Tab-separated table of C-alpha atoms in Angstrom:
chain	number	residue	atom	x	y	z
A	1	MET	CA	17.280	43.327	-51.926
A	2	SER	CA	15.019	40.666	-53.425
A	3	THR	CA	16.161	38.070	-50.929
A	4	GLU	CA	14.853	39.965	-47.889
A	5	PRO	CA	11.123	39.220	-48.440
A	6	ALA	CA	11.935	35.540	-49.023
A	7	THR	CA	13.980	35.411	-45.852
A	8	PHE	CA	11.191	37.070	-43.894
A	9	ARG	CA	8.620	34.629	-45.259
A	10	ALA	CA	10.888	31.695	-44.321
A	11	ARG	CA	11.190	32.976	-40.760
A	12	VAL	CA	7.443	33.446	-40.466
A	13	ALA	CA	6.895	29.948	-41.835
A	14	ARG	CA	9.288	28.498	-39.252
A	15	LEU	CA	7.375	30.284	-36.489
A	16	LEU	CA	3.935	29.270	-37.739
A	17	THR	CA	4.737	25.622	-38.447
A	18	PRO	CA	4.821	24.508	-34.754
A	19	ALA	CA	1.612	26.446	-34.086
A	20	GLY	CA	-0.066	24.797	-37.064
A	21	ASP	CA	1.046	21.367	-35.933
A	22	SER	CA	-0.286	22.040	-32.431
A	23	LEU	CA	-3.672	23.183	-33.757
A	24	GLN	CA	-3.839	20.113	-35.959
A	25	ALA	CA	-3.116	17.889	-32.940
A	26	VAL	CA	-5.850	19.661	-30.980
A	27	GLY	CA	-8.283	19.119	-33.853
A	28	VAL	CA	-7.453	15.422	-33.971
A	29	ALA	CA	-7.985	15.169	-30.203
A	30	LEU	CA	-11.395	16.865	-30.502
A	31	ALA	CA	-12.412	14.362	-33.161
A	32	THR	CA	-11.036	11.307	-31.327
A	33	PRO	CA	-12.791	10.533	-28.026
A	34	THR	CA	-10.869	8.776	-25.280
A	35	ARG	CA	-12.298	5.341	-24.385
A	36	PRO	CA	-15.722	5.930	-26.012
A	37	GLY	CA	-18.486	3.915	-24.376
A	38	ALA	CA	-16.664	3.326	-21.078
A	39	PRO	CA	-18.618	4.930	-18.200
A	40	LEU	CA	-16.971	7.524	-16.005
A	41	LEU	CA	-15.442	6.032	-12.824
A	42	ALA	CA	-15.828	2.559	-14.363
A	43	THR	CA	-12.618	1.409	-12.662
A	44	ALA	CA	-13.760	2.405	-9.157
A	45	SER	CA	-13.668	-0.434	-6.661
A	46	LYS	CA	-16.977	0.426	-5.004
A	47	ARG	CA	-20.290	-0.002	-6.794
A	48	TRP	CA	-21.803	3.235	-5.537
A	49	LEU	CA	-18.897	5.169	-7.046
A	50	ARG	CA	-19.498	3.508	-10.419
A	51	LEU	CA	-23.195	4.475	-10.258
A	52	LEU	CA	-22.504	8.021	-9.074
A	53	PRO	CA	-22.021	9.577	-12.583
A	54	TYR	CA	-25.424	8.275	-13.700
A	55	VAL	CA	-27.121	9.653	-10.595
A	56	VAL	CA	-25.449	13.069	-10.957
A	57	ALA	CA	-26.259	13.305	-14.694
A	58	LEU	CA	-29.877	12.354	-14.088
A	59	ALA	CA	-30.137	14.923	-11.318
A	60	PHE	CA	-28.778	17.678	-13.578
A	61	VAL	CA	-31.144	16.776	-16.413
A	62	ALA	CA	-34.147	16.535	-14.089
A	63	SER	CA	-33.463	19.991	-12.641
A	64	LEU	CA	-32.156	21.845	-15.713
A	65	LEU	CA	-34.746	20.668	-18.248
A	66	PRO	CA	-37.811	22.300	-16.623
A	67	SER	CA	-35.851	25.324	-15.425
A	68	THR	CA	-34.491	25.951	-18.943
A	69	ILE	CA	-37.998	25.846	-20.412
A	70	THR	CA	-39.268	28.171	-17.697
A	71	VAL	CA	-36.458	30.701	-18.193
A	72	LEU	CA	-36.801	30.704	-21.978
A	73	VAL	CA	-40.590	31.081	-21.945
A	74	ASN	CA	-41.062	33.463	-18.999
A	75	ASP	CA	-37.899	35.575	-19.134
A	76	TYR	CA	-36.883	35.576	-22.785
A	77	GLU	CA	-40.434	35.132	-24.161
A	78	VAL	CA	-39.410	32.302	-26.501
A	79	GLY	CA	-42.177	30.191	-27.975
A	80	GLY	CA	-43.108	27.026	-26.122
A	81	ALA	CA	-42.146	24.623	-28.914
A	82	SER	CA	-38.790	26.308	-29.491
A	83	ALA	CA	-38.111	26.496	-25.755
A	84	GLY	CA	-38.872	22.786	-25.312
A	85	ALA	CA	-36.656	21.743	-28.212
A	86	LEU	CA	-33.772	23.911	-27.006
A	87	ALA	CA	-34.119	22.683	-23.421
A	88	VAL	CA	-33.975	19.042	-24.496
A	89	ALA	CA	-30.960	19.630	-26.773
A	90	GLN	CA	-29.098	21.583	-24.074
A	91	THR	CA	-29.715	19.215	-21.142
A	92	ALA	CA	-30.549	15.655	-22.264
A	93	PRO	CA	-27.046	15.002	-23.706
A	94	LEU	CA	-25.714	15.236	-20.141
A	95	LEU	CA	-26.844	11.613	-19.806
A	96	LEU	CA	-24.707	10.771	-22.844
A	97	ALA	CA	-21.761	12.535	-21.176
A	98	VAL	CA	-21.474	9.657	-18.687
A	99	THR	CA	-20.113	7.388	-21.449
A	100	ARG	CA	-19.297	9.771	-24.342
A	101	PRO	CA	-18.593	13.254	-22.943
A	102	LEU	CA	-16.879	14.584	-26.076
A	103	GLN	CA	-19.839	13.693	-28.314
A	104	ALA	CA	-22.183	15.221	-25.732
A	105	TRP	CA	-20.111	18.427	-25.840
A	106	TRP	CA	-20.537	18.735	-29.596
A	107	ILE	CA	-24.321	18.390	-29.243
A	108	ILE	CA	-24.697	20.744	-26.276
A	109	GLY	CA	-22.278	23.280	-27.777
A	110	ALA	CA	-24.265	23.438	-30.992
A	111	ALA	CA	-27.542	23.675	-29.042
A	112	ASP	CA	-26.175	26.500	-26.859
A	113	ILE	CA	-25.109	28.499	-29.917
A	114	ALA	CA	-28.490	27.873	-31.528
A	115	GLY	CA	-30.158	29.020	-28.297
A	116	ALA	CA	-28.107	32.241	-28.398
A	117	PHE	CA	-29.483	33.084	-31.853
A	118	VAL	CA	-33.048	32.162	-30.799
A	119	THR	CA	-32.926	34.396	-27.719
A	120	LEU	CA	-31.296	37.179	-29.757
A	121	GLY	CA	-34.498	37.518	-31.762
A	122	ALA	CA	-36.824	37.053	-28.768
A	123	ASP	CA	-38.866	39.923	-27.329
A	124	GLY	CA	-37.635	39.565	-23.735
A	125	LEU	CA	-33.892	39.806	-24.350
A	126	ASP	CA	-33.433	43.321	-22.981
A	127	GLY	CA	-31.739	43.236	-19.579
A	128	ARG	CA	-31.206	39.471	-19.708
A	129	ALA	CA	-27.968	37.477	-19.780
A	130	TRP	CA	-26.777	36.830	-23.321
A	131	PRO	CA	-25.453	34.879	-25.189
A	132	TRP	CA	-25.660	32.240	-22.436
A	133	THR	CA	-28.643	31.869	-20.157
A	134	PRO	CA	-28.109	30.878	-16.495
A	135	PRO	CA	-29.234	27.240	-17.071
A	136	VAL	CA	-26.808	27.028	-20.000
A	137	VAL	CA	-23.925	28.128	-17.762
A	138	VAL	CA	-24.797	25.527	-15.103
A	139	GLY	CA	-25.270	22.704	-17.611
A	140	TYR	CA	-22.083	23.595	-19.484
A	141	LEU	CA	-20.005	23.524	-16.301
A	142	ALA	CA	-21.499	20.114	-15.447
A	143	LEU	CA	-20.426	18.952	-18.896
A	144	MET	CA	-16.904	20.252	-18.205
A	145	LEU	CA	-16.742	17.951	-15.183
A	146	ALA	CA	-17.383	14.921	-17.377
A	147	LEU	CA	-14.887	16.081	-19.996
A	148	GLY	CA	-12.170	16.738	-17.435
A	149	LEU	CA	-12.572	13.241	-16.006
A	150	ARG	CA	-12.157	11.546	-19.372
A	151	GLU	CA	-10.477	13.421	-22.223
A	152	SER	CA	-6.846	14.228	-22.939
A	153	ARG	CA	-5.188	17.571	-22.243
A	154	ARG	CA	-5.224	18.491	-25.922
A	155	ALA	CA	-8.939	17.814	-26.207
A	156	LEU	CA	-9.664	19.851	-23.084
A	157	PHE	CA	-7.538	22.708	-24.374
A	158	GLY	CA	-9.440	22.619	-27.656
A	159	VAL	CA	-12.795	22.645	-25.832
A	160	TRP	CA	-11.693	25.634	-23.787
A	161	LEU	CA	-10.464	27.545	-26.855
A	162	LEU	CA	-13.667	26.868	-28.804
A	163	THR	CA	-15.725	27.975	-25.805
A	164	GLY	CA	-13.920	31.292	-25.791
A	165	ALA	CA	-14.093	31.578	-29.597
A	166	ALA	CA	-17.866	31.002	-29.587
A	167	GLY	CA	-18.340	33.661	-26.915
A	168	LEU	CA	-16.124	36.109	-28.797
A	169	GLY	CA	-17.923	35.484	-32.067
A	170	LEU	CA	-21.344	36.088	-30.527
A	171	PHE	CA	-20.034	39.221	-28.835
A	172	LEU	CA	-18.922	40.584	-32.216
A	173	ILE	CA	-22.366	39.829	-33.677
A	174	ALA	CA	-24.339	41.681	-31.003
A	175	PRO	CA	-22.023	43.534	-28.617
A	176	LYS	CA	-24.782	45.698	-27.145
A	177	HIS	CA	-26.648	42.665	-25.762
A	178	THR	CA	-23.682	40.980	-24.060
A	179	ASN	CA	-23.052	41.558	-20.366
A	180	GLY	CA	-19.856	39.585	-19.799
A	181	VAL	CA	-21.441	36.193	-19.229
A	182	GLN	CA	-19.369	34.734	-22.082
A	183	VAL	CA	-16.179	35.810	-20.265
A	184	LEU	CA	-17.487	34.303	-17.030
A	185	LEU	CA	-18.215	30.976	-18.725
A	186	PHE	CA	-14.809	31.007	-20.440
A	187	VAL	CA	-12.997	31.488	-17.111
A	188	LEU	CA	-15.131	29.041	-15.088
A	189	SER	CA	-14.942	26.319	-17.736
A	190	GLY	CA	-11.156	26.631	-17.776
A	191	VAL	CA	-10.988	26.350	-13.977
A	192	VAL	CA	-13.275	23.292	-13.912
A	193	LEU	CA	-11.366	21.565	-16.712
A	194	LEU	CA	-8.036	22.233	-15.024
A	195	LEU	CA	-9.153	20.972	-11.601
A	196	THR	CA	-10.883	17.824	-12.846
A	197	ALA	CA	-8.047	16.946	-15.234
A	198	THR	CA	-5.516	17.375	-12.419
A	199	LEU	CA	-7.511	15.153	-10.078
A	200	ARG	CA	-7.939	12.532	-12.796
A	201	GLU	CA	-4.249	12.469	-13.671
A	202	ARG	CA	-3.325	12.219	-10.017
A	203	GLY	CA	-5.684	9.280	-9.573
A	204	ASP	CA	-4.296	7.620	-12.700
A	205	ALA	CA	-0.753	8.076	-11.405
A	206	GLN	CA	-1.642	6.556	-8.036
A	207	ARG	CA	-3.377	3.623	-9.723
A	208	ARG	CA	-0.366	2.980	-11.963
A	209	LEU	CA	1.876	3.164	-8.910
A	210	VAL	CA	-0.223	0.562	-7.097
A	211	GLU	CA	-0.200	-1.675	-10.169
A	212	GLN	CA	3.563	-1.311	-10.481
A	213	GLU	CA	4.050	-2.129	-6.806
A	214	THR	CA	1.876	-5.222	-7.233
A	215	ILE	CA	3.915	-6.311	-10.254
A	216	SER	CA	7.162	-5.630	-8.412
A	217	GLU	CA	6.009	-7.655	-5.412
A	218	ALA	CA	5.075	-10.562	-7.690
A	219	GLU	CA	8.450	-10.323	-9.408
A	220	ARG	CA	10.250	-10.291	-6.065
A	221	ALA	CA	8.344	-13.377	-4.947
A	222	ARG	CA	9.109	-15.118	-8.229
A	223	ARG	CA	12.793	-14.158	-8.036
A	224	THR	CA	12.957	-15.407	-4.444
A	225	LEU	CA	11.448	-18.724	-5.503
A	226	LEU	CA	13.862	-19.114	-8.411
A	227	GLU	CA	16.863	-18.240	-6.242
A	228	GLU	CA	15.851	-20.819	-3.660
A	229	ARG	CA	15.292	-23.460	-6.330
A	230	ALA	CA	18.721	-22.749	-7.828
A	231	ARG	CA	20.376	-22.964	-4.408
A	232	ILE	CA	18.614	-26.229	-3.628
A	233	ALA	CA	19.548	-27.587	-7.054
A	234	ARG	CA	23.203	-26.792	-6.378
A	235	GLU	CA	23.084	-28.668	-3.090
A	236	LEU	CA	21.204	-31.627	-4.573
A	237	HIS	CA	23.812	-31.755	-7.330
A	238	ASP	CA	26.439	-32.598	-4.733
A	239	VAL	CA	24.215	-35.344	-3.318
A	240	VAL	CA	23.503	-36.942	-6.694
A	241	ALA	CA	27.076	-36.465	-7.906
A	242	HIS	CA	28.330	-38.477	-4.944
A	243	HIS	CA	26.134	-41.426	-5.830
A	244	MET	CA	27.024	-41.198	-9.529
A	245	SER	CA	30.713	-41.177	-8.635
A	246	VAL	CA	30.244	-44.315	-6.551
A	247	ILE	CA	28.488	-46.008	-9.486
A	248	THR	CA	31.324	-45.017	-11.821
A	249	VAL	CA	34.020	-46.366	-9.484
A	250	GLN	CA	32.153	-49.621	-8.883
A	251	ALA	CA	31.556	-50.171	-12.597
A	252	ASP	CA	35.182	-49.399	-13.482
A	253	SER	CA	36.622	-51.640	-10.754
A	254	ALA	CA	34.222	-54.577	-11.221
A	255	PRO	CA	36.426	-56.427	-13.764
A	256	TYR	CA	39.360	-56.234	-11.351
A	257	ARG	CA	37.386	-57.148	-8.252
A	258	ILE	CA	35.612	-60.065	-9.975
A	259	PRO	CA	38.176	-61.810	-12.232
A	260	GLU	CA	35.762	-64.520	-13.439
A	261	LEU	CA	33.403	-62.026	-15.127
A	262	PRO	CA	32.474	-62.996	-18.693
A	263	ASP	CA	33.320	-60.645	-21.538
A	264	ALA	CA	29.685	-59.567	-21.988
A	265	ALA	CA	29.483	-58.506	-18.343
A	266	ARG	CA	32.792	-56.620	-18.643
A	267	GLU	CA	31.406	-54.691	-21.653
A	268	GLU	CA	28.227	-53.950	-19.716
A	269	PHE	CA	30.158	-52.548	-16.755
A	270	THR	CA	32.275	-50.475	-19.131
A	271	SER	CA	29.114	-49.071	-20.714
A	272	ILE	CA	27.652	-48.290	-17.283
A	273	ALA	CA	30.810	-46.448	-16.238
A	274	ALA	CA	30.840	-44.443	-19.474
A	275	SER	CA	27.174	-43.460	-19.030
A	276	ALA	CA	27.804	-42.438	-15.436
A	277	ARG	CA	30.779	-40.263	-16.413
A	278	GLU	CA	28.709	-38.630	-19.178
A	279	SER	CA	25.911	-37.927	-16.713
A	280	LEU	CA	28.369	-36.330	-14.306
A	281	ALA	CA	29.696	-34.110	-17.095
A	282	GLU	CA	26.135	-33.020	-18.018
A	283	MET	CA	25.380	-32.233	-14.379
A	284	ARG	CA	28.502	-30.094	-14.082
A	285	ARG	CA	27.545	-28.155	-17.212
A	286	LEU	CA	24.082	-27.579	-15.754
A	287	LEU	CA	25.602	-26.486	-12.463
A	288	VAL	CA	27.567	-23.744	-14.225
A	289	VAL	CA	24.238	-22.225	-15.265
A	290	LEU	CA	22.714	-22.555	-11.796
A	291	ARG	CA	25.634	-21.151	-9.827
A	292	ASN	CA	25.592	-17.473	-9.008
A	293	GLU	CA	28.653	-15.259	-9.137
A	294	GLY	CA	30.899	-15.873	-6.176
A	295	THR	CA	29.684	-19.414	-5.436
A	296	GLU	CA	32.463	-21.292	-7.203
A	297	GLY	CA	34.065	-22.122	-3.878
A	298	GLU	CA	31.241	-24.245	-2.491
A	299	ARG	CA	33.322	-27.381	-2.060
A	300	ALA	CA	32.656	-28.276	1.586
A	301	PRO	CA	30.677	-31.452	2.332
A	302	GLN	CA	26.960	-30.846	2.725
A	303	PRO	CA	25.728	-30.900	6.329
A	304	GLY	CA	23.115	-33.240	7.753
A	305	LEU	CA	21.327	-34.236	10.941
A	306	ALA	CA	24.638	-35.118	12.558
A	307	ARG	CA	25.379	-31.401	12.776
A	308	VAL	CA	22.012	-30.305	14.190
A	309	GLN	CA	23.505	-30.309	17.697
A	310	GLN	CA	25.993	-27.693	16.544
A	311	LEU	CA	23.091	-25.531	15.368
A	312	ILE	CA	21.476	-25.769	18.790
A	313	GLU	CA	24.698	-24.808	20.548
A	314	ALA	CA	25.200	-21.807	18.258
A	315	THR	CA	21.602	-20.717	18.847
A	316	VAL	CA	22.051	-20.920	22.611
A	317	ARG	CA	25.175	-18.782	22.338
A	318	ALA	CA	23.060	-16.226	20.418
A	319	GLY	CA	20.796	-15.847	23.473
A	320	VAL	CA	17.966	-18.218	22.520
A	321	PRO	CA	17.236	-20.990	25.080
A	322	ALA	CA	16.906	-23.942	22.711
A	323	GLU	CA	16.742	-27.677	23.362
A	324	LEU	CA	17.025	-30.642	20.989
A	325	SER	CA	15.252	-33.975	20.950
A	326	LEU	CA	16.987	-36.141	18.325
A	327	ALA	CA	15.839	-39.754	18.024
A	328	ALA	CA	18.623	-42.320	17.998
A	329	ASP	CA	16.748	-44.865	15.821
A	330	LEU	CA	16.320	-42.837	12.631
A	331	GLY	CA	17.871	-45.590	10.567
A	332	ASP	CA	19.075	-44.969	7.026
A	333	VAL	CA	18.231	-41.363	6.066
A	334	PRO	CA	18.568	-40.515	2.342
A	335	GLN	CA	21.186	-37.861	1.779
A	336	ALA	CA	18.737	-35.405	0.156
A	337	VAL	CA	16.360	-35.749	3.110
A	338	ASP	CA	19.262	-35.456	5.552
A	339	LEU	CA	20.363	-32.181	3.951
A	340	SER	CA	16.781	-30.805	3.719
A	341	ALA	CA	16.073	-31.564	7.380
A	342	TYR	CA	19.251	-29.785	8.443
A	343	ARG	CA	18.445	-26.725	6.325
A	344	ILE	CA	14.867	-26.549	7.670
A	345	VAL	CA	16.101	-26.587	11.265
A	346	GLN	CA	18.809	-24.061	10.402
A	347	GLU	CA	16.378	-21.603	8.806
A	348	ALA	CA	13.766	-22.031	11.548
A	349	LEU	CA	16.341	-21.276	14.256
A	350	ALA	CA	17.635	-18.298	12.272
A	351	ASN	CA	14.087	-16.920	12.120
A	352	VAL	CA	13.760	-17.258	15.884
A	353	VAL	CA	17.000	-15.342	16.417
A	354	ARG	CA	15.911	-12.577	14.009
A	355	HIS	CA	12.239	-12.197	14.893
A	356	ALA	CA	11.850	-13.570	18.452
A	357	PRO	CA	15.218	-13.255	20.239
A	358	GLY	CA	15.225	-14.876	23.648
A	359	ALA	CA	12.146	-17.048	22.957
A	360	ALA	CA	12.250	-20.581	24.345
A	361	THR	CA	12.640	-22.976	21.400
A	362	ARG	CA	12.236	-26.729	21.090
A	363	VAL	CA	13.593	-28.808	18.179
A	364	SER	CA	12.418	-32.378	17.671
A	365	VAL	CA	13.616	-34.826	15.000
A	366	ARG	CA	12.175	-38.349	14.922
A	367	SER	CA	10.937	-40.991	12.514
A	368	ASP	CA	7.353	-42.086	11.893
A	369	ASP	CA	6.130	-45.285	10.278
A	370	GLY	CA	2.946	-43.651	8.912
A	371	ALA	CA	0.588	-45.246	11.430
A	372	ASP	CA	-0.800	-41.878	12.592
A	373	GLY	CA	-2.520	-40.929	9.383
A	374	GLY	CA	0.331	-40.668	6.920
A	375	GLU	CA	0.131	-41.912	3.367
A	376	GLY	CA	2.276	-44.929	4.203
A	377	GLY	CA	6.005	-45.487	4.486
A	378	ARG	CA	8.499	-44.145	6.986
A	379	ARG	CA	8.813	-40.413	7.327
A	380	LEU	CA	11.166	-38.068	9.119
A	381	LEU	CA	9.319	-35.616	11.366
A	382	VAL	CA	11.083	-32.281	11.939
A	383	LEU	CA	9.430	-29.931	14.433
A	384	VAL	CA	10.676	-26.506	15.530
A	385	VAL	CA	8.452	-24.617	17.982
A	386	ASN	CA	9.289	-21.345	19.700
A	387	GLY	CA	7.326	-19.374	22.251
A	388	PRO	CA	6.747	-15.626	22.315
A	389	ALA	CA	9.739	-13.344	22.646
A	390	PRO	CA	10.323	-11.842	26.109
A	391	GLU	CA	8.783	-8.382	26.520
A	392	ARG	CA	12.164	-6.789	27.232
A	393	THR	CA	13.517	-7.761	23.815
A	394	SER	CA	12.783	-6.373	20.373
A	395	PRO	CA	13.077	-8.172	17.016
A	396	LEU	CA	16.305	-7.723	15.110
A	397	GLU	CA	14.261	-7.373	11.888
A	398	GLY	CA	10.846	-5.798	11.463
A	399	SER	CA	9.985	-7.812	8.366
A	400	GLY	CA	11.763	-10.567	6.491
A	401	THR	CA	12.436	-11.150	2.803
A	402	GLY	CA	10.428	-14.377	2.689
A	403	HIS	CA	13.409	-16.429	1.491
A	404	GLY	CA	13.325	-18.719	4.533
A	405	LEU	CA	9.803	-20.102	4.247
A	406	VAL	CA	10.068	-20.267	0.454
A	407	GLY	CA	13.251	-22.311	0.745
A	408	MET	CA	11.648	-24.654	3.273
A	409	ARG	CA	8.643	-25.253	1.026
A	410	GLU	CA	10.817	-25.951	-2.006
A	411	ARG	CA	13.013	-28.414	-0.120
A	412	VAL	CA	9.997	-30.257	1.226
A	413	ARG	CA	8.303	-30.272	-2.181
A	414	LEU	CA	11.378	-31.629	-3.963
A	415	THR	CA	11.689	-34.495	-1.481
A	416	GLY	CA	7.963	-35.339	-1.690
A	417	GLY	CA	7.100	-34.278	1.856
A	418	THR	CA	4.746	-31.785	3.495
A	419	LEU	CA	5.299	-28.583	5.464
A	420	ASP	CA	3.088	-26.857	8.005
A	421	THR	CA	4.038	-23.412	9.336
A	422	GLY	CA	2.156	-20.734	11.203
A	423	PRO	CA	1.811	-18.662	14.367
A	424	LEU	CA	0.627	-20.126	17.659
A	425	PRO	CA	-2.099	-18.702	19.947
A	426	ASP	CA	0.455	-17.690	22.591
A	427	GLY	CA	2.455	-15.584	20.107
A	428	GLY	CA	5.005	-18.216	19.172
A	429	PHE	CA	5.626	-19.926	15.844
A	430	ARG	CA	5.618	-23.532	14.625
A	431	VAL	CA	7.459	-25.233	11.753
A	432	ALA	CA	6.590	-28.884	11.101
A	433	ALA	CA	7.975	-30.896	8.179
A	434	ARG	CA	7.322	-34.511	7.159
A	435	LEU	CA	10.004	-35.869	4.841
A	436	PRO	CA	9.836	-39.385	3.267
A	437	LEU	CA	12.508	-41.863	4.305
A	438	THR	CA	11.632	-44.671	1.890
A	439	SER	CA	12.736	-44.909	-1.711
A	440	LYS	CA	9.094	-45.077	-2.816
A	441	ASP	CA	8.425	-41.583	-1.467
A	442	THR	CA	11.636	-39.988	-2.622
A	443	SER	CA	11.523	-41.241	-6.189
């Protein structure tokens, strides 16, 4: 029998503990303002929106201050000094609510309760609204707007509960003088807090979504750039590896090809061959890191300008009238430049097929000695120009991933050249690359 009261108390304690924790959290929220000192709508993009809270607060103070004094003196027959002090305490903190709405609520709430006791002892109370006067109701709802736009849900819930508690307490003190205005203020304040908090949270969610989309777009651009750099590095590995292999073979075979070599020269060639083999091994280890899954089979020789004609023929078969102007006197083209030029033409033609099918396209590849304004040295000029797509056709893709132009820029940058791309007045598109042909430019 003695265990039943203890069990009952334990159950009650378990039920009251969450409620006590919630009330404690609400109390902490009421004592901890959110972003104190930051003006309302401070993050708005337009200046007039950032100034709007100040204008609204000033308008409320300018209208409520004299009207509060008038109502207290003429209707409630409160003394002039008391009416002036109450009016200032109940309205002026609305200016503070622009930057510190929770602190303004504490001041105005205390002033409103003090005003209720002052009017309770005034001679003109009979038949008047009590405990809240009409200006108090208007000013308090304006304060709820500021609170709803700034404070947390817990703080707003605490404000709403204390508003109802204050009205209930004053009703119990003088029930015969109340006419339901405290209930009206309790309901309206809850509605205003709910609406403004909902609008604020929706705006915050939209802003976070925009920020996340911006971050995601930046990450996609960065990932695209890194992918293109890795792909270019894999291709350049094959170019450099070829030359390193040639150096290794020449250094290894030099003692056999030149029998009269002195011993010191033989040791030097042996050292060169060993260094070349070590460099090749380091490059292969690096390539393992750069290669993506499924690219282990990239063993075919890298293409060059000699295969540009095949690109043109494939493009024509895809329905794009393309023509090629390939200079016969290009001379010795470095392998990296040869590969980059081919890839630029390939990507430019692919863009025409995807975004302007059927557009007349012209490809030109020639050399330039730098006499027309270049920085000096021979350069390879690669030009791909397409006209507008015929009206009867529609693009195969509405928007691209951006990989193509990014890859072109990286290839040109790594070879020390320049790239110029952009739309033409007639609706076409132009890709122009200048790639260095001399060892001075490619170093």
